């Protein structure tokens, strides 16, 4: 937009200056004044701030390229994650394989002279619709503007750079992903216990039951001295009367620490202890 303004003002200035010059030497002062005014206008236009970037946040966006061989992994539906922090934009995309070993923002001809600016790959794990997973390369790409083409060169496994034109388009605020709940059934989950003195443990893996979309885990403590647990304000009593204390408690989400309270009678007086339990599907 600023380039167009510059050309228009410059052409207008030249035409007006030529016309005034044709009227004689007396017009030179007016010509200088007009040229000065035009130059000031151009300078002001050039100093206008660029359009503001997206507000800080995390977005999903399309990775649009000029090649069917260079694209986001099919598991990602052509999308990647755009992160805006302090006005700086970075786009992360998982590619189709590990055959693109470096990227460079610019032309292929300039890449070798600017090795410090090569983008290094990350190793991403993608999961396809059939449930299979694969490790591929991903990249964090600096982005100057969305919905605009820019040059992005790639280096293949054969050591040759290739030019490509890409763009990051249709950025949309990323919705928080709903906690994934497995299908109804019986599962084995790894359990991580944190909190307390560190002396108590819980058995891991543990049994997890999903019924009607709700999860329940069996918690087996390393001590017989826990007489109740509190989860989300509800009190749960042991399911056994002999052996180490065992409870069945609700699990709201996998991979997210669950705050619980466990009351122990091992001390001179009962004592409630705060813990967190984190569950992850085993295998």
mmCIF file of C-alpha atoms in Angstrom, residues 10 22 43-44 47 51-55 75 80 112 116 142 152 167 175 188 192 227 233 261 277:
data_model
loop_
_atom_site.group_PDB
_atom_site.id
_atom_site.type_symbol
_atom_site.label_atom_id
_atom_site.label_comp_id
_atom_site.label_asym_id
_atom_site.label_seq_id
_atom_site.Cartn_x
_atom_site.Cartn_y
_atom_site.Cartn_z
ATOM 1 C CA UNK A 10 6.353 11.119 -7.146
ATOM 2 C CA UNK A 22 7.862 25.751 -18.652
ATOM 3 C CA UNK A 43 8.093 10.719 4.007
ATOM 4 C CA UNK A 44 5.011 10.818 6.212
ATOM 5 C CA UNK A 47 6.720 6.451 8.306
ATOM 6 C CA UNK A 51 -0.825 -2.802 10.060
ATOM 7 C CA UNK A 52 -0.990 -4.219 13.552
ATOM 8 C CA UNK A 53 -0.257 -7.919 13.916
ATOM 9 C CA UNK A 54 -2.826 -10.286 15.346
ATOM 10 C CA UNK A 55 -3.372 -9.917 19.088
ATOM 11 C CA UNK A 75 -3.029 -35.707 9.759
ATOM 12 C CA UNK A 80 -0.584 -25.531 11.687
ATOM 13 C CA UNK A 112 24.178 -20.881 1.597
ATOM 14 C CA UNK A 116 22.915 -18.971 10.617
ATOM 15 C CA UNK A 142 8.824 -16.705 11.586
ATOM 16 C CA UNK A 152 10.494 -20.044 1.815
ATOM 17 C CA UNK A 167 1.537 -18.136 2.941
ATOM 18 C CA UNK A 175 -10.250 -23.328 20.749
ATOM 19 C CA UNK A 188 -4.707 -49.675 32.301
ATOM 20 C CA UNK A 192 1.789 -40.222 38.998
ATOM 21 C CA UNK A 227 -9.731 -43.921 55.816
ATOM 22 C CA UNK A 233 -15.641 -31.941 47.286
ATOM 23 C CA UNK A 261 -7.224 -35.076 49.697
ATOM 24 C CA UNK A 277 -2.824 -37.679 40.762
#
